[in-house]
Short mmCIF file of C-alpha atoms in Angstrom, two decimals:
data_model
loop_
_atom_site.label_atom_id
_atom_site.label_comp_id
_atom_site.label_asym_id
_atom_site.label_seq_id
_atom_site.Cartn_x
_atom_site.Cartn_y
_atom_site.Cartn_z
CA UNK U 16 1.09 23.84 11.41
CA UNK U 17 -0.05 20.78 9.56
CA UNK U 18 1.90 17.87 8.21
CA UNK U 19 1.86 17.50 4.43
CA UNK U 20 2.40 14.24 2.57
CA UNK U 21 4.02 13.63 -0.78
CA UNK U 22 6.58 11.74 -2.81
CA UNK U 23 10.12 12.38 -3.91
CA UNK U 24 10.77 11.03 -7.39
CA UNK U 25 14.44 10.45 -8.19
CA UNK U 26 14.91 10.45 -11.96
CA UNK U 27 18.16 9.81 -13.88
CA UNK U 28 19.14 12.57 -16.32
CA UNK U 29 18.01 11.69 -19.84
CA UNK U 30 15.19 9.44 -18.65
CA UNK U 31 11.53 10.01 -17.93
CA UNK U 32 10.85 7.23 -15.43
CA UNK U 33 11.99 7.53 -11.83
CA UNK U 34 14.51 5.04 -10.56
CA UNK U 35 13.17 5.50 -7.03
CA UNK U 36 9.98 6.90 -5.48
CA UNK U 37 10.08 7.66 -1.76
CA UNK U 38 7.26 8.82 0.51
CA UNK U 39 8.00 11.85 2.68
CA UNK U 40 6.16 14.24 4.97
CA UNK U 41 6.92 17.84 5.92
CA UNK U 42 5.49 20.73 7.91
CA UNK U 43 3.69 23.41 5.91
CA UNK U 44 4.85 26.44 7.87
CA UNK U 45 8.57 26.79 7.46
CA UNK U 46 8.46 26.75 3.67
CA UNK U 47 11.99 25.37 3.55
CA UNK U 48 10.94 22.19 5.38
CA UNK U 49 9.75 20.49 2.17
CA UNK U 50 13.14 21.00 0.49
CA UNK U 51 14.98 19.87 3.62
CA UNK U 52 12.99 16.63 3.94
CA UNK U 53 13.27 15.89 0.20
CA UNK U 54 17.03 16.39 0.11
CA UNK U 55 17.46 14.30 3.26
CA UNK U 56 15.50 11.46 1.66
CA UNK U 57 17.55 11.65 -1.57
CA UNK U 58 20.80 11.79 0.43
CA UNK U 59 19.79 8.68 2.40
CA UNK U 60 18.87 6.80 -0.79
CA UNK U 61 22.12 7.73 -2.50
CA UNK U 62 24.38 6.96 0.46
CA UNK U 63 22.87 3.74 1.70
CA UNK U 64 21.24 2.14 -1.33
CA UNK U 65 22.88 3.30 -4.51
CA UNK U 66 26.29 5.00 -4.25
CA UNK U 67 27.82 3.79 -1.00
CA UNK U 68 31.37 5.06 -0.52
CA UNK U 69 31.18 7.78 -3.18
CA UNK U 70 31.23 11.55 -2.69
CA UNK U 71 27.60 12.71 -2.92
CA UNK U 72 26.18 16.24 -3.13
CA UNK U 73 22.46 17.06 -3.08
CA UNK U 74 21.39 20.49 -4.37
CA UNK U 75 17.94 21.80 -3.45
CA UNK U 76 18.07 25.48 -4.47
CA UNK U 77 15.13 25.24 -6.90
CA UNK U 78 12.79 23.33 -4.57
CA UNK U 79 10.07 25.52 -3.06
CA UNK U 80 6.37 24.88 -2.34
CA UNK U 81 5.42 27.96 -4.41
CA UNK U 82 7.38 26.69 -7.43
CA UNK U 83 5.73 23.52 -8.82
CA UNK U 84 8.40 23.27 -11.55
CA UNK U 85 11.27 23.20 -9.05
CA UNK U 86 13.71 20.33 -8.89
CA UNK U 87 16.91 19.40 -7.13
CA UNK U 88 19.98 17.60 -8.41
CA UNK U 89 22.05 14.68 -7.16
CA UNK U 90 25.76 14.84 -7.94
CA UNK U 91 28.01 11.78 -7.53
CA UNK U 92 31.78 12.29 -7.74
CA UNK U 93 31.24 15.68 -9.44
CA UNK U 94 28.87 14.35 -12.13
CA UNK U 95 25.16 15.24 -12.17
CA UNK U 96 23.49 11.83 -12.27
CA UNK U 97 19.88 12.37 -11.15
CA UNK U 98 17.36 15.09 -10.56
CA UNK U 99 14.48 14.87 -8.11
CA UNK U 100 11.07 16.47 -7.81
CA UNK U 101 8.54 16.59 -5.00
CA UNK U 102 4.96 15.64 -5.81
CA UNK U 103 2.50 16.58 -3.05
CA UNK U 104 -0.26 14.08 -2.32
CA UNK U 105 -3.74 15.15 -3.33
CA UNK U 106 -5.54 16.72 -0.39
CA UNK U 107 -8.94 16.55 -2.06
CA UNK U 108 -10.96 13.32 -2.01
CA UNK U 109 -11.53 11.81 -5.43
CA UNK U 110 -15.19 11.52 -6.46
CA UNK U 111 -16.16 8.03 -7.59
CA UNK U 112 -19.40 6.22 -8.26
CA UNK U 113 -20.72 4.08 -5.48
CA UNK U 114 -20.39 0.35 -5.93
CA UNK U 115 -23.63 -0.26 -4.05
CA UNK U 116 -26.04 2.14 -5.77
CA UNK U 117 -27.91 1.28 -8.93
CA UNK U 118 -27.98 -2.49 -8.49
CA UNK U 119 -28.58 -5.08 -11.18
#
């Protein structure tokens, strides 16, 4: 089992930009671990930072590592307010030109 890294992007319905981006990590072997960690992060953000004292429900039924289009929803007081997606961090190094080769 290896630990995977990524981000949870919490986006209000009707908008394109996330209102919050949170870093998370999950184990790759139980495939449900990614959804569990993402929903826990969204629940913490909603309860302690944004909607303290309100009734909050986090739905994660569409989140799965094999479904890159999957997303979960955040419901506050019975109203869908945000959706969230998980973006895995790139595991491949990015090729770039060396700063020290070529010279002046």
